[in-house]
Amino acid sequence: MPAALPHHIAIVMDGNGRWARKRFLPRLAGHAQGVEALRRCVRACAARGVQVLTVFAFSSENWSRPADEVSGLMGLLAKALAREVPDLSRDGVRVHFVGDRAALSDSVRRGLEQAEQLTVGNSRLVLNICFNYGGRWDIVQAAARLAERGQAITEASLHAAMGLAHVPDPDLVIRTGGEMRISNFLLWQAAYSEFVFSERLWPDFDEAALDEAIASYGARERRFGRTSEQVCAQQPEALQA
Ligand code: IPE
Ligand code: IPE
Ligand code: MG
């Protein structure tokens, strides 16, 4: 039996700055290499049959970085979208942006909207780009929307108002760059995700590293609160479904 493939992979793409520093390059050169790594990763995920890829590109807290790095990242996003979206679209990738768009400039916001519109008909791989995103922001904006509509707050209604309501929760969360923390990524949605922490810096994260993470995922038993015996007893039934 082939090892289970994660339906949804989420990645904290960390380590661009250190990648650049090791080469005596400006941090932005590391971010530019990070875009290349993301392009390779999207194609590799699609080739393996992964249905959803969610990436953390800019956090609510990243505004605290030096102004030139922040503006460099905004420029890089606009450039990457203009260059990559036609190819992504041809490859059947549907792009979604998740995060607070209100704080973004008009031109960046237009870029996001155009990328979403251009790829709306695609279904091979859903690519969620978390940009100006924070897990706490997501929970709060969802709760505020429910309150505004006078709706009761339940797990289901909150989930439906959140940024990733259009996809199932991530099966596997990967963080590159060696840090073992969540940094305000999918706080709600990662409740039962499997985690893989890779020492690789994001620009160095290649297909072999992706396959290693997927293999680690495939070797795990997801119990969702049940016992191992219950999980084993249920497996033949799950396979028939
Ligand atoms: C992640 O790489 C990309 C963003 C946060 C935008 P970093 O820029 O955090 O790289 P390190 O952690 O400094 O190496
Ligand atoms: C998390 O990385 C955010 C992104 C990858 C976009 P950070 O580099 O910002 O996280 P911390 O500050 O080290 O926790
Ligand atoms: Mg970092």
PDB file of C-alpha atoms and ligand atoms in Angstrom:
ATOM      1  CA  MET A   1       0.000   0.000   0.000  1.00  0.00           C
ATOM      2  CA  PRO A   2       1.517   3.399  -0.896  1.00  0.00           C
ATOM      3  CA  ALA A   3       2.152   5.737   2.046  1.00  0.00           C
ATOM      4  CA  ALA A   4      -0.542   8.340   2.589  1.00  0.00           C
ATOM      5  CA  LEU A   5      -0.117  11.543   0.621  1.00  0.00           C
ATOM      6  CA  PRO A   6      -1.113  14.745   2.405  1.00  0.00           C
ATOM      7  CA  HIS A   7      -4.103  16.355   0.701  1.00  0.00           C
ATOM      8  CA  HIS A   8      -3.126  19.771   2.075  1.00  0.00           C
ATOM      9  CA  ILE A   9       0.440  20.900   2.871  1.00  0.00           C
ATOM     10  CA  ALA A  10       1.108  24.217   4.626  1.00  0.00           C
ATOM     11  CA  ILE A  11       4.588  25.741   4.801  1.00  0.00           C
ATOM     12  CA  VAL A  12       6.249  28.427   6.921  1.00  0.00           C
ATOM     13  CA  MET A  13       8.866  29.492   4.364  1.00  0.00           C
ATOM     14  CA  ASP A  14      11.544  30.630   6.811  1.00  0.00           C
ATOM     15  CA  GLY A  15      15.283  31.219   6.403  1.00  0.00           C
ATOM     16  CA  ASN A  16      15.586  33.588   3.430  1.00  0.00           C
ATOM     17  CA  GLY A  17      17.531  36.191   5.415  1.00  0.00           C
ATOM     18  CA  ARG A  18      20.042  33.676   6.755  1.00  0.00           C
ATOM     19  CA  TRP A  19      20.474  32.177   3.269  1.00  0.00           C
ATOM     20  CA  ALA A  20      21.463  35.637   2.004  1.00  0.00           C
ATOM     21  CA  ARG A  21      23.658  36.484   5.005  1.00  0.00           C
ATOM     22  CA  LYS A  22      25.682  33.298   4.540  1.00  0.00           C
ATOM     23  CA  ARG A  23      26.547  34.584   1.053  1.00  0.00           C
ATOM     24  CA  PHE A  24      27.193  38.192   2.128  1.00  0.00           C
ATOM     25  CA  LEU A  25      24.154  39.270   0.088  1.00  0.00           C
ATOM     26  CA  PRO A  26      21.361  41.672   1.076  1.00  0.00           C
ATOM     27  CA  ARG A  27      18.355  40.010   2.737  1.00  0.00           C
ATOM     28  CA  LEU A  28      16.220  40.814  -0.269  1.00  0.00           C
ATOM     29  CA  ALA A  29      18.394  38.545  -2.429  1.00  0.00           C
ATOM     30  CA  GLY A  30      17.351  35.740  -0.085  1.00  0.00           C
ATOM     31  CA  HIS A  31      13.695  36.622  -0.544  1.00  0.00           C
ATOM     32  CA  ALA A  32      14.176  36.596  -4.335  1.00  0.00           C
ATOM     33  CA  GLN A  33      15.623  33.067  -4.054  1.00  0.00           C
ATOM     34  CA  GLY A  34      12.655  32.234  -1.848  1.00  0.00           C
ATOM     35  CA  VAL A  35      10.329  33.025  -4.740  1.00  0.00           C
ATOM     36  CA  GLU A  36      12.279  30.541  -6.898  1.00  0.00           C
ATOM     37  CA  ALA A  37      11.982  27.892  -4.188  1.00  0.00           C
ATOM     38  CA  LEU A  38       8.237  28.483  -4.039  1.00  0.00           C
ATOM     39  CA  ARG A  39       7.886  28.127  -7.795  1.00  0.00           C
ATOM     40  CA  ARG A  40       9.698  24.753  -7.657  1.00  0.00           C
ATOM     41  CA  CYS A  41       7.660  23.647  -4.659  1.00  0.00           C
ATOM     42  CA  VAL A  42       4.312  24.446  -6.324  1.00  0.00           C
ATOM     43  CA  ARG A  43       5.261  22.339  -9.347  1.00  0.00           C
ATOM     44  CA  ALA A  44       6.570  19.504  -7.192  1.00  0.00           C
ATOM     45  CA  CYS A  45       3.369  19.429  -5.127  1.00  0.00           C
ATOM     46  CA  ALA A  46       1.185  19.416  -8.245  1.00  0.00           C
ATOM     47  CA  ALA A  47       3.275  16.600  -9.756  1.00  0.00           C
ATOM     48  CA  ARG A  48       2.813  14.497  -6.607  1.00  0.00           C
ATOM     49  CA  GLY A  49      -0.959  14.956  -6.514  1.00  0.00           C
ATOM     50  CA  VAL A  50      -1.099  17.279  -3.512  1.00  0.00           C
ATOM     51  CA  GLN A  51      -4.369  19.196  -3.846  1.00  0.00           C
ATOM     52  CA  VAL A  52      -3.776  22.229  -1.638  1.00  0.00           C
ATOM     53  CA  LEU A  53      -0.588  24.150  -0.790  1.00  0.00           C
ATOM     54  CA  THR A  54      -0.759  27.009   1.722  1.00  0.00           C
ATOM     55  CA  VAL A  55       2.326  29.169   2.243  1.00  0.00           C
ATOM     56  CA  PHE A  56       3.196  31.849   4.801  1.00  0.00           C
ATOM     57  CA  ALA A  57       4.723  34.708   2.826  1.00  0.00           C
ATOM     58  CA  PHE A  58       4.305  37.767   5.083  1.00  0.00           C
ATOM     59  CA  SER A  59       3.043  37.819   8.651  1.00  0.00           C
ATOM     60  CA  SER A  60       1.076  40.489  10.525  1.00  0.00           C
ATOM     61  CA  GLU A  61       4.267  40.938  12.573  1.00  0.00           C
ATOM     62  CA  ASN A  62       6.627  41.305   9.596  1.00  0.00           C
ATOM     63  CA  TRP A  63       5.676  45.009   9.336  1.00  0.00           C
ATOM     64  CA  SER A  64       8.115  45.478  12.239  1.00  0.00           C
ATOM     65  CA  ARG A  65      11.071  44.758   9.929  1.00  0.00           C
ATOM     66  CA  PRO A  66      13.218  47.588   8.518  1.00  0.00           C
ATOM     67  CA  ALA A  67      11.201  49.741   6.104  1.00  0.00           C
ATOM     68  CA  ASP A  68      13.413  48.896   3.118  1.00  0.00           C
ATOM     69  CA  GLU A  69      12.916  45.154   3.651  1.00  0.00           C
ATOM     70  CA  VAL A  70       9.131  45.603   3.916  1.00  0.00           C
ATOM     71  CA  SER A  71       8.938  47.707   0.747  1.00  0.00           C
ATOM     72  CA  GLY A  72      11.323  45.276  -0.982  1.00  0.00           C
ATOM     73  CA  LEU A  73       9.002  42.376  -0.114  1.00  0.00           C
ATOM     74  CA  MET A  74       5.975  44.272  -1.464  1.00  0.00           C
ATOM     75  CA  GLY A  75       7.848  44.968  -4.706  1.00  0.00           C
ATOM     76  CA  LEU A  76       8.971  41.356  -4.953  1.00  0.00           C
ATOM     77  CA  LEU A  77       5.404  40.127  -4.587  1.00  0.00           C
ATOM     78  CA  ALA A  78       4.152  42.443  -7.348  1.00  0.00           C
ATOM     79  CA  LYS A  79       6.996  41.372  -9.656  1.00  0.00           C
ATOM     80  CA  ALA A  80       6.570  37.673  -8.904  1.00  0.00           C
ATOM     81  CA  LEU A  81       2.840  37.829  -9.601  1.00  0.00           C
ATOM     82  CA  ALA A  82       3.327  39.567 -12.947  1.00  0.00           C
ATOM     83  CA  ARG A  83       5.973  37.022 -13.956  1.00  0.00           C
ATOM     84  CA  GLU A  84       4.579  33.775 -12.535  1.00  0.00           C
ATOM     85  CA  VAL A  85       0.791  33.922 -12.708  1.00  0.00           C
ATOM     86  CA  PRO A  86       0.435  33.155 -16.446  1.00  0.00           C
ATOM     87  CA  ASP A  87       2.562  29.990 -16.010  1.00  0.00           C
ATOM     88  CA  LEU A  88       0.769  29.012 -12.809  1.00  0.00           C
ATOM     89  CA  SER A  89      -2.518  29.389 -14.597  1.00  0.00           C
ATOM     90  CA  ARG A  90      -1.355  27.215 -17.489  1.00  0.00           C
ATOM     91  CA  ASP A  91      -0.348  24.576 -14.950  1.00  0.00           C
ATOM     92  CA  GLY A  92      -3.861  24.489 -13.488  1.00  0.00           C
ATOM     93  CA  VAL A  93      -3.047  26.336 -10.240  1.00  0.00           C
ATOM     94  CA  ARG A  94      -5.755  28.390  -8.556  1.00  0.00           C
ATOM     95  CA  VAL A  95      -4.343  31.230  -6.460  1.00  0.00           C
ATOM     96  CA  HIS A  96      -6.015  32.581  -3.307  1.00  0.00           C
ATOM     97  CA  PHE A  97      -4.658  35.276  -1.024  1.00  0.00           C
ATOM     98  CA  VAL A  98      -5.428  35.038   2.678  1.00  0.00           C
ATOM     99  CA  GLY A  99      -4.800  37.966   5.007  1.00  0.00           C
ATOM    100  CA  ASP A 100      -5.726  41.550   5.781  1.00  0.00           C
ATOM    101  CA  ARG A 101      -5.791  43.388   2.463  1.00  0.00           C
ATOM    102  CA  ALA A 102      -6.862  46.724   3.955  1.00  0.00           C
ATOM    103  CA  ALA A 103      -3.287  47.594   4.960  1.00  0.00           C
ATOM    104  CA  LEU A 104      -1.845  46.893   1.495  1.00  0.00           C
ATOM    105  CA  SER A 105      -1.276  49.548  -1.161  1.00  0.00           C
ATOM    106  CA  ASP A 106      -3.804  49.825  -3.986  1.00  0.00           C
ATOM    107  CA  SER A 107      -1.351  48.477  -6.533  1.00  0.00           C
ATOM    108  CA  VAL A 108      -0.405  45.425  -4.441  1.00  0.00           C
ATOM    109  CA  ARG A 109      -4.098  44.767  -3.754  1.00  0.00           C
ATOM    110  CA  ARG A 110      -4.901  44.989  -7.458  1.00  0.00           C
ATOM    111  CA  GLY A 111      -2.115  42.487  -8.158  1.00  0.00           C
ATOM    112  CA  LEU A 112      -3.629  39.997  -5.727  1.00  0.00           C
ATOM    113  CA  GLU A 113      -7.101  40.425  -7.169  1.00  0.00           C
ATOM    114  CA  GLN A 114      -5.858  39.989 -10.730  1.00  0.00           C
ATOM    115  CA  ALA A 115      -3.987  36.799  -9.820  1.00  0.00           C
ATOM    116  CA  GLU A 116      -7.133  35.404  -8.210  1.00  0.00           C
ATOM    117  CA  GLN A 117      -9.335  36.365 -11.156  1.00  0.00           C
ATOM    118  CA  LEU A 118      -6.915  34.981 -13.742  1.00  0.00           C
ATOM    119  CA  THR A 119      -6.754  31.572 -12.065  1.00  0.00           C
ATOM    120  CA  VAL A 120     -10.359  31.266 -10.867  1.00  0.00           C
ATOM    121  CA  GLY A 121     -11.217  28.467 -13.313  1.00  0.00           C
ATOM    122  CA  ASN A 122      -8.326  26.184 -12.273  1.00  0.00           C
ATOM    123  CA  SER A 123      -8.612  23.135 -10.069  1.00  0.00           C
ATOM    124  CA  ARG A 124      -5.429  21.025 -10.248  1.00  0.00           C
ATOM    125  CA  LEU A 125      -3.828  22.655  -7.198  1.00  0.00           C
ATOM    126  CA  VAL A 126      -5.116  25.355  -4.858  1.00  0.00           C
ATOM    127  CA  LEU A 127      -2.295  27.702  -3.797  1.00  0.00           C
ATOM    128  CA  ASN A 128      -3.161  29.815  -0.756  1.00  0.00           C
ATOM    129  CA  ILE A 129      -0.680  32.619  -0.187  1.00  0.00           C
ATOM    130  CA  CYS A 130      -0.915  33.987   3.357  1.00  0.00           C
ATOM    131  CA  PHE A 131       0.129  37.607   3.043  1.00  0.00           C
ATOM    132  CA  ASN A 132      -0.299  40.114   5.849  1.00  0.00           C
ATOM    133  CA  TYR A 133      -1.747  37.125   7.649  1.00  0.00           C
ATOM    134  CA  GLY A 134      -1.775  36.129  11.299  1.00  0.00           C
ATOM    135  CA  GLY A 135      -3.649  33.278  12.932  1.00  0.00           C
ATOM    136  CA  ARG A 136      -4.948  35.644  15.613  1.00  0.00           C
ATOM    137  CA  TRP A 137      -6.097  38.159  12.990  1.00  0.00           C
ATOM    138  CA  ASP A 138      -7.977  35.362  11.214  1.00  0.00           C
ATOM    139  CA  ILE A 139      -9.818  34.223  14.357  1.00  0.00           C
ATOM    140  CA  VAL A 140     -10.699  37.804  15.303  1.00  0.00           C
ATOM    141  CA  GLN A 141     -11.906  38.839  11.844  1.00  0.00           C
ATOM    142  CA  ALA A 142     -14.063  35.700  11.659  1.00  0.00           C
ATOM    143  CA  ALA A 143     -15.585  36.341  15.108  1.00  0.00           C
ATOM    144  CA  ALA A 144     -16.193  40.004  14.239  1.00  0.00           C
ATOM    145  CA  ARG A 145     -18.006  39.036  11.034  1.00  0.00           C
ATOM    146  CA  LEU A 146     -20.269  36.622  12.905  1.00  0.00           C
ATOM    147  CA  ALA A 147     -21.003  39.258  15.555  1.00  0.00           C
ATOM    148  CA  GLU A 148     -21.837  41.805  12.865  1.00  0.00           C
ATOM    149  CA  ARG A 149     -24.355  39.401  11.323  1.00  0.00           C
ATOM    150  CA  GLY A 150     -25.726  38.462  14.740  1.00  0.00           C
ATOM    151  CA  GLN A 151     -24.746  34.817  14.145  1.00  0.00           C
ATOM    152  CA  ALA A 152     -23.982  32.388  16.971  1.00  0.00           C
ATOM    153  CA  ILE A 153     -20.325  31.480  17.406  1.00  0.00           C
ATOM    154  CA  THR A 154     -19.863  27.751  16.961  1.00  0.00           C
ATOM    155  CA  GLU A 155     -16.864  25.777  15.706  1.00  0.00           C
ATOM    156  CA  ALA A 156     -18.602  25.366  12.351  1.00  0.00           C
ATOM    157  CA  SER A 157     -19.673  28.998  11.916  1.00  0.00           C
ATOM    158  CA  LEU A 158     -16.268  30.324  12.980  1.00  0.00           C
ATOM    159  CA  HIS A 159     -14.512  27.923  10.632  1.00  0.00           C
ATOM    160  CA  ALA A 160     -16.758  29.021   7.770  1.00  0.00           C
ATOM    161  CA  ALA A 161     -15.881  32.691   8.358  1.00  0.00           C
ATOM    162  CA  MET A 162     -12.124  32.090   8.362  1.00  0.00           C
ATOM    163  CA  GLY A 163      -9.601  32.587   5.600  1.00  0.00           C
ATOM    164  CA  LEU A 164      -9.196  28.913   4.712  1.00  0.00           C
ATOM    165  CA  ALA A 165     -12.882  27.942   4.752  1.00  0.00           C
ATOM    166  CA  HIS A 166     -12.608  26.869   1.094  1.00  0.00           C
ATOM    167  CA  VAL A 167     -10.174  24.004   1.836  1.00  0.00           C
ATOM    168  CA  PRO A 168      -9.888  21.198   4.393  1.00  0.00           C
ATOM    169  CA  ASP A 169      -7.454  21.736   7.285  1.00  0.00           C
ATOM    170  CA  PRO A 170      -3.750  21.145   6.544  1.00  0.00           C
ATOM    171  CA  ASP A 171      -2.623  17.535   6.994  1.00  0.00           C
ATOM    172  CA  LEU A 172       1.043  18.470   7.126  1.00  0.00           C
ATOM    173  CA  VAL A 173       2.667  21.717   8.270  1.00  0.00           C
ATOM    174  CA  ILE A 174       6.330  22.148   7.321  1.00  0.00           C
ATOM    175  CA  ARG A 175       8.561  24.865   8.765  1.00  0.00           C
ATOM    176  CA  THR A 176      11.959  25.373   7.178  1.00  0.00           C
ATOM    177  CA  GLY A 177      14.852  27.325   8.677  1.00  0.00           C
ATOM    178  CA  GLY A 178      15.306  25.301  11.851  1.00  0.00           C
ATOM    179  CA  GLU A 179      13.026  27.238  14.220  1.00  0.00           C
ATOM    180  CA  MET A 180      10.472  25.143  16.082  1.00  0.00           C
ATOM    181  CA  ARG A 181       7.598  27.537  16.550  1.00  0.00           C
ATOM    182  CA  ILE A 182       4.343  28.437  14.830  1.00  0.00           C
ATOM    183  CA  SER A 183       4.860  32.253  14.642  1.00  0.00           C
ATOM    184  CA  ASN A 184       1.121  33.006  14.424  1.00  0.00           C
ATOM    185  CA  PHE A 185       0.523  30.738  11.394  1.00  0.00           C
ATOM    186  CA  LEU A 186      -2.667  28.620  11.113  1.00  0.00           C
ATOM    187  CA  LEU A 187      -3.534  28.665  14.837  1.00  0.00           C
ATOM    188  CA  TRP A 188      -7.056  27.354  14.293  1.00  0.00           C
ATOM    189  CA  GLN A 189      -6.574  25.130  11.271  1.00  0.00           C
ATOM    190  CA  ALA A 190      -3.438  23.297  12.480  1.00  0.00           C
ATOM    191  CA  ALA A 191      -5.231  21.799  15.504  1.00  0.00           C
ATOM    192  CA  TYR A 192      -4.578  18.253  14.207  1.00  0.00           C
ATOM    193  CA  SER A 193      -1.889  18.800  11.586  1.00  0.00           C
ATOM    194  CA  GLU A 194       1.309  16.774  11.580  1.00  0.00           C
ATOM    195  CA  PHE A 195       4.438  18.950  11.882  1.00  0.00           C
ATOM    196  CA  VAL A 196       7.794  18.596  10.167  1.00  0.00           C
ATOM    197  CA  PHE A 197      10.598  21.003  11.075  1.00  0.00           C
ATOM    198  CA  SER A 198      13.374  21.140   8.505  1.00  0.00           C
ATOM    199  CA  GLU A 199      16.848  22.545   9.105  1.00  0.00           C
ATOM    200  CA  ARG A 200      17.004  23.593   5.451  1.00  0.00           C
ATOM    201  CA  LEU A 201      16.748  27.315   4.777  1.00  0.00           C
ATOM    202  CA  TRP A 202      13.747  27.976   2.536  1.00  0.00           C
ATOM    203  CA  PRO A 203      15.735  28.827  -0.648  1.00  0.00           C
ATOM    204  CA  ASP A 204      17.472  25.417  -0.273  1.00  0.00           C
ATOM    205  CA  PHE A 205      14.220  23.474   0.203  1.00  0.00           C
ATOM    206  CA  ASP A 206      14.175  21.162  -2.824  1.00  0.00           C
ATOM    207  CA  GLU A 207      12.160  18.175  -4.086  1.00  0.00           C
ATOM    208  CA  ALA A 208      14.198  15.726  -2.002  1.00  0.00           C
ATOM    209  CA  ALA A 209      13.426  17.716   1.160  1.00  0.00           C
ATOM    210  CA  LEU A 210       9.737  17.813   0.211  1.00  0.00           C
ATOM    211  CA  ASP A 211       9.731  14.049  -0.353  1.00  0.00           C
ATOM    212  CA  GLU A 212      11.414  13.533   3.011  1.00  0.00           C
ATOM    213  CA  ALA A 213       8.690  15.563   4.738  1.00  0.00           C
ATOM    214  CA  ILE A 214       5.948  13.663   2.892  1.00  0.00           C
ATOM    215  CA  ALA A 215       7.563  10.336   3.809  1.00  0.00           C
ATOM    216  CA  SER A 216       7.715  11.383   7.472  1.00  0.00           C
ATOM    217  CA  TYR A 217       4.025  12.278   7.288  1.00  0.00           C
ATOM    218  CA  GLY A 218       3.218   8.915   5.662  1.00  0.00           C
ATOM    219  CA  ALA A 219       4.862   7.008   8.505  1.00  0.00           C
ATOM    220  CA  ARG A 220       2.754   8.614  11.242  1.00  0.00           C
ATOM    221  CA  GLU A 221      -0.461   7.492  12.870  1.00  0.00           C
ATOM    222  CA  ARG A 222      -3.062  10.240  13.123  1.00  0.00           C
ATOM    223  CA  ARG A 223      -5.314   9.430  16.027  1.00  0.00           C
ATOM    224  CA  PHE A 224      -7.479  12.542  16.441  1.00  0.00           C
ATOM    225  CA  GLY A 225      -7.920  11.741  20.108  1.00  0.00           C
ATOM    226  CA  ARG A 226      -8.690   8.059  19.652  1.00  0.00           C
ATOM    227  CA  THR A 227      -6.526   5.083  20.671  1.00  0.00           C
ATOM    228  CA  SER A 228      -4.160   3.345  18.317  1.00  0.00           C
ATOM    229  CA  GLU A 229      -6.325   0.195  18.482  1.00  0.00           C
ATOM    230  CA  GLN A 230      -9.391   2.126  17.372  1.00  0.00           C
ATOM    231  CA  VAL A 231      -7.497   3.667  14.484  1.00  0.00           C
ATOM    232  CA  CYS A 232      -6.198   0.271  13.303  1.00  0.00           C
ATOM    233  CA  ALA A 233      -9.654  -1.296  13.570  1.00  0.00           C
ATOM    234  CA  GLN A 234     -11.160   1.463  11.495  1.00  0.00           C
ATOM    235  CA  GLN A 235      -8.659   1.403   8.675  1.00  0.00           C
ATOM    236  CA  PRO A 236     -10.264  -1.226   6.361  1.00  0.00           C
ATOM    237  CA  GLU A 237     -13.558   0.671   6.571  1.00  0.00           C
ATOM    238  CA  ALA A 238     -11.827   3.972   5.769  1.00  0.00           C
ATOM    239  CA  LEU A 239     -10.171   2.382   2.739  1.00  0.00           C
ATOM    240  CA  GLN A 240     -13.534   1.188   1.341  1.00  0.00           C
ATOM    241  CA  ALA A 241     -15.056   4.650   1.684  1.00  0.00           C
TER     242      ALA A 241
HETATM  243  C1  IPE B   1      11.105  34.195   5.803  1.00  0.00           C
HETATM  244  O1  IPE B   1      12.478  34.372   5.836  1.00  0.00           O
HETATM  245  C2  IPE B   1      10.429  35.152   4.864  1.00  0.00           C
HETATM  246  C3  IPE B   1       9.663  36.226   5.533  1.00  0.00           C
HETATM  247  C4  IPE B   1       9.424  36.304   6.806  1.00  0.00           C
HETATM  248  C5  IPE B   1       9.136  37.259   4.677  1.00  0.00           C
HETATM  249  P1  IPE B   1      13.152  35.344   6.891  1.00  0.00           P
HETATM  250  O2  IPE B   1      13.297  36.688   6.251  1.00  0.00           O
HETATM  251  O3  IPE B   1      12.423  35.329   8.163  1.00  0.00           O
HETATM  252  O4  IPE B   1      14.578  34.676   7.037  1.00  0.00           O
HETATM  253  P2  IPE B   1      15.439  34.571   8.366  1.00  0.00           P
HETATM  254  O5  IPE B   1      14.583  33.884   9.399  1.00  0.00           O
HETATM  255  O6  IPE B   1      15.798  35.961   8.770  1.00  0.00           O
HETATM  256  O7  IPE B   1      16.618  33.752   7.958  1.00  0.00           O
HETATM  257  C1  IPE B   2       7.351  33.549   9.947  1.00  0.00           C
HETATM  258  O1  IPE B   2       8.721  33.793   9.889  1.00  0.00           O
HETATM  259  C2  IPE B   2       6.649  34.340   8.883  1.00  0.00           C
HETATM  260  C3  IPE B   2       6.907  33.945   7.509  1.00  0.00           C
HETATM  261  C4  IPE B   2       7.629  32.950   7.098  1.00  0.00           C
HETATM  262  C5  IPE B   2       6.241  34.755   6.516  1.00  0.00           C
HETATM  263  P1  IPE B   2       9.417  34.880  10.829  1.00  0.00           P
HETATM  264  O2  IPE B   2      10.867  34.840  10.493  1.00  0.00           O
HETATM  265  O3  IPE B   2       8.746  36.191  10.708  1.00  0.00           O
HETATM  266  O4  IPE B   2       9.155  34.291  12.293  1.00  0.00           O
HETATM  267  P2  IPE B   2       9.870  34.615  13.660  1.00  0.00           P
HETATM  268  O5  IPE B   2       9.850  36.103  13.843  1.00  0.00           O
HETATM  269  O6  IPE B   2      11.277  34.118  13.574  1.00  0.00           O
HETATM  270  O7  IPE B   2       9.086  33.858  14.687  1.00  0.00           O
HETATM  271 MG    MG B   3      12.610  34.224   9.856  1.00  0.00          MG
END
